[in-house]
Structures are given as C-alpha cells and as structure tokens.
Short mmCIF file of C-alpha atoms and ligand atoms in Angstrom, two decimals:
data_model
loop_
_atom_site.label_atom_id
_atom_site.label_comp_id
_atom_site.label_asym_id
_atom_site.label_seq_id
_atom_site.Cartn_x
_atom_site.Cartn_y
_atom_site.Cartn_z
CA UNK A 281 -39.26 1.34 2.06
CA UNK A 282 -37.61 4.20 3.98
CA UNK A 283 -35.37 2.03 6.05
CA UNK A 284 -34.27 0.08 2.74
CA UNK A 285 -33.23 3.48 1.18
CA UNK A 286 -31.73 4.55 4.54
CA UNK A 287 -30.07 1.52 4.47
CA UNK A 288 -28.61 1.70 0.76
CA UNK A 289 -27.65 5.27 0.92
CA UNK A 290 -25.64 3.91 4.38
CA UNK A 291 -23.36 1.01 2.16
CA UNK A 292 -22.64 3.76 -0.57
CA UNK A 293 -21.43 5.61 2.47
CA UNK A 294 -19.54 3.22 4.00
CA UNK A 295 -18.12 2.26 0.21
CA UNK A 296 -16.90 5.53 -0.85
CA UNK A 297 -15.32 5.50 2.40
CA UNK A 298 -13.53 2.57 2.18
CA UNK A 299 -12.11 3.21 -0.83
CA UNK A 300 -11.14 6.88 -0.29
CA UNK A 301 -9.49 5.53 3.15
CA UNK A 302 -7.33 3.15 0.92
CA UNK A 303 -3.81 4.23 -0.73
CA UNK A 304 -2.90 7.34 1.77
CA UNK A 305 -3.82 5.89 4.61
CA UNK A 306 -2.72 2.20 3.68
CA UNK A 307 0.58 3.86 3.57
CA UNK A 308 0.24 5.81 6.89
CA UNK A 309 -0.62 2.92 8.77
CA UNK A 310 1.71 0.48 7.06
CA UNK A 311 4.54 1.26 4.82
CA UNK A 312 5.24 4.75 6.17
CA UNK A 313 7.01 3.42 9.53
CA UNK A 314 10.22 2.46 7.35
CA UNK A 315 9.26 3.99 3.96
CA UNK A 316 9.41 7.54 5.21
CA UNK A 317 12.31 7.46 6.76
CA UNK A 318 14.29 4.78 4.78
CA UNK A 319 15.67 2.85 7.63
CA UNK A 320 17.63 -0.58 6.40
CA UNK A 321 17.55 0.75 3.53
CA UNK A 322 14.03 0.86 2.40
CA UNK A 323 13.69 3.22 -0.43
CA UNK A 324 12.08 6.24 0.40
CA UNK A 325 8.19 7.60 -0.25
CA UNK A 326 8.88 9.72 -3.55
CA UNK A 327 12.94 9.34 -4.11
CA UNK A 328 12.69 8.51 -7.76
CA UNK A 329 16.46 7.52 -7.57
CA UNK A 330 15.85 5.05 -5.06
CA UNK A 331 12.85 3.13 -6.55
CA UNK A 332 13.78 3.44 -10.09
CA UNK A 333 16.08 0.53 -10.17
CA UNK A 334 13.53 -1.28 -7.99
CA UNK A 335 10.94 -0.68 -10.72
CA UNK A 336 12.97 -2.18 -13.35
CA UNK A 337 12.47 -5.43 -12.14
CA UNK A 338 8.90 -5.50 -13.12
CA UNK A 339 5.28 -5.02 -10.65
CA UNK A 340 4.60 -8.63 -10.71
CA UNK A 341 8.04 -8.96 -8.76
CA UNK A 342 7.82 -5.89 -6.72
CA UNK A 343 4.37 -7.40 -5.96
CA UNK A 344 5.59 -10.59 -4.44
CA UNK A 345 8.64 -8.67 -2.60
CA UNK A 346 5.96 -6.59 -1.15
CA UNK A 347 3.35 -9.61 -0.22
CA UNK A 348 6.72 -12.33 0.96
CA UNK A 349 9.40 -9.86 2.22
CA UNK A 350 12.39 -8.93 0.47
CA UNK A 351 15.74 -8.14 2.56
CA UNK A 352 14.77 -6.53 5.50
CA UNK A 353 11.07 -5.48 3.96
CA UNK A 354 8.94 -7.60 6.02
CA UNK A 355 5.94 -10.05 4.59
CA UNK A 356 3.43 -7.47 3.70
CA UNK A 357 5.02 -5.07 5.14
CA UNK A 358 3.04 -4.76 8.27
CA UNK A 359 -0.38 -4.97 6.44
CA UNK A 360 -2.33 -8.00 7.13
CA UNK A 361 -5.28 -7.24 5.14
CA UNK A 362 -3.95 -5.69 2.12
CA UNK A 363 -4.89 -6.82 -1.74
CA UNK A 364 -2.74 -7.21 -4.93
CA UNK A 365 -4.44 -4.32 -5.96
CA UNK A 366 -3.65 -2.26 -3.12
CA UNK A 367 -0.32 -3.40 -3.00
CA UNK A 368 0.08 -2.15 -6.52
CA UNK A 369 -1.46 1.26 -5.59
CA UNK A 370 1.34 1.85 -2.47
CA UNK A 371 4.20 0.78 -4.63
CA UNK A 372 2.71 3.59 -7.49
CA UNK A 373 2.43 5.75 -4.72
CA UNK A 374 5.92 5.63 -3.07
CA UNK A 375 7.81 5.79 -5.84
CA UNK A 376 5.64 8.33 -8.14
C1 HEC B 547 9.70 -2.75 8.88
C2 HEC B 547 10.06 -1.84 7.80
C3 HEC B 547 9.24 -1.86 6.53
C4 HEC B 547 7.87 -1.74 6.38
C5 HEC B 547 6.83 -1.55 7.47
C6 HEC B 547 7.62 -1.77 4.95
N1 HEC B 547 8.78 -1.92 4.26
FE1 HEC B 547 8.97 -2.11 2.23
N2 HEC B 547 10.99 -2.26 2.44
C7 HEC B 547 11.69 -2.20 3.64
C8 HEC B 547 13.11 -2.29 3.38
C9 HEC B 547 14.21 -2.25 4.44
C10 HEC B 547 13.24 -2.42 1.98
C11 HEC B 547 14.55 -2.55 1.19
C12 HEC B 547 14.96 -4.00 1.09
C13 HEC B 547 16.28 -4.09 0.38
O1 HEC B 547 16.32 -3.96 -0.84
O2 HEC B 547 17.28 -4.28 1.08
C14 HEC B 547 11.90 -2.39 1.42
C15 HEC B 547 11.62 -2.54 0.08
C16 HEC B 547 10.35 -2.53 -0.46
C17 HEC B 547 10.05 -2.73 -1.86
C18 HEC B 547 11.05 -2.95 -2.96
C19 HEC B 547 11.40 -4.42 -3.07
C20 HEC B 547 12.35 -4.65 -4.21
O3 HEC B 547 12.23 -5.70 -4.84
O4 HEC B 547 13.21 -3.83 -4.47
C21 HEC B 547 8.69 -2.65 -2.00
C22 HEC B 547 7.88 -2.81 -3.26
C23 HEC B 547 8.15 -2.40 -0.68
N3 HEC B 547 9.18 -2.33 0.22
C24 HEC B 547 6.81 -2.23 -0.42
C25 HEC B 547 6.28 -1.99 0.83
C26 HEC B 547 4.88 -1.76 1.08
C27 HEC B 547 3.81 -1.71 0.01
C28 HEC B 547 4.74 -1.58 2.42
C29 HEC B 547 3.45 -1.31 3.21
C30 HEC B 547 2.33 -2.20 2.98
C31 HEC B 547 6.06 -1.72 3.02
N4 HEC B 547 6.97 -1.95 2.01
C32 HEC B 547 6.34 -1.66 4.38
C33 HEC B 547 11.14 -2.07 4.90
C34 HEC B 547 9.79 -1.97 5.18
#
C-alpha cells in the first residue's frame, strides 16, 4: 500500500513537471535559436509588429507553417517531439 502511494504521489510529480517544463522551455530549447534573435528573418519573441501580420493569417495556418516549414522556418522548427497544442502555446508565446 505504501509503495502504491509512493508510487502515485511520484507520476503527479513527474506530471506537474512535465507540464510546467513545457512552453518556456519548449521555446529555449527550440524556437529561441532563431526566434530571439530574428535571423532570416524570423519574427522575433515579443515584437508585436513583426508577428501581427503573421497572425492574420489564422492559427490553423501558422500551425502547419510551424509543424512543415515556412521560408527559411524549418519543419518543426527544431522540435521533434512537439504537439499541436504545444505548437499553439509557443506561437501565443512569441508573439504575446
Ligand atoms: C532555424 C531557425 C528557426 C527555428 C529553430 C525556428 N524558427 Fe520559426 N521561423 C524562422 C524563420 C526564418 C521564419 C520567417 C519565415 C519567413 O516568413 O520568411 C519563421 C517563422 C515562424 C512562424 C511564422 C510563419 C508564418 O506563416 O508567418 C511561426 C509560427 C514559427 N516560425 C514558429 C516556430 C516555432 C514554434 C519554433 C520552435 C518550435 C520555431 N519557429 C523555430 C526560423 C526558425
């Protein structure tokens, strides 16, 4: 009974980890090499100027530019493991 608990209270652990490691670091690990800088191009993390005629064109397309490549933004821009959802979340996040 003790171990089961142990090993419940360890998943919720690893869980809430998971998904606090997700958008920031997603971004660090990923999207930051060109999207901090802006190199080619890429529209910066947080230049509202720069994303908001990117935006226009709708998530479900920034979506697949983000998961196929668009230009110079690679496929999935360097993130082999990353979902729609998070996807969604880094676009929110570099151009909030
Ligand atoms: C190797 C550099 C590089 C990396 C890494 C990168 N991008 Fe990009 N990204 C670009 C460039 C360059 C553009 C601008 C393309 C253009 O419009 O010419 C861009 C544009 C975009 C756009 C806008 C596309 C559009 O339709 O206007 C989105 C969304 C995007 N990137 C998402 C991401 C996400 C999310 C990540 C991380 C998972 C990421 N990028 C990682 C280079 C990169």
């Amino acid at each position: 009974m003790k171990k089961q608990l142990m090993f419940a209270a360890l998943l919720i652990g690893v869980s809430a980890f998971a998904q606090a490691a997700t958008t920031e670091q997603r971004y660090k690990q990923s999207c930051a090499a060109c999207h901090a800088t802006g190199v080619m191009q890429a529209p910066k993390m947080g230049d509202k100027a720069a994303w908001a005629p990117r935006l226009k064109q709708g998530e479900a397309t920034l979506l697949a530019h983000a998961k196929n490549g668009f230009k110079m933004m690679p496929p999935k821009g360097l993130c082999n493991d990353c979902t729609d959802a998070e996807y969604k979340a880094l676009i929110k996040y570099m151009s909030k």
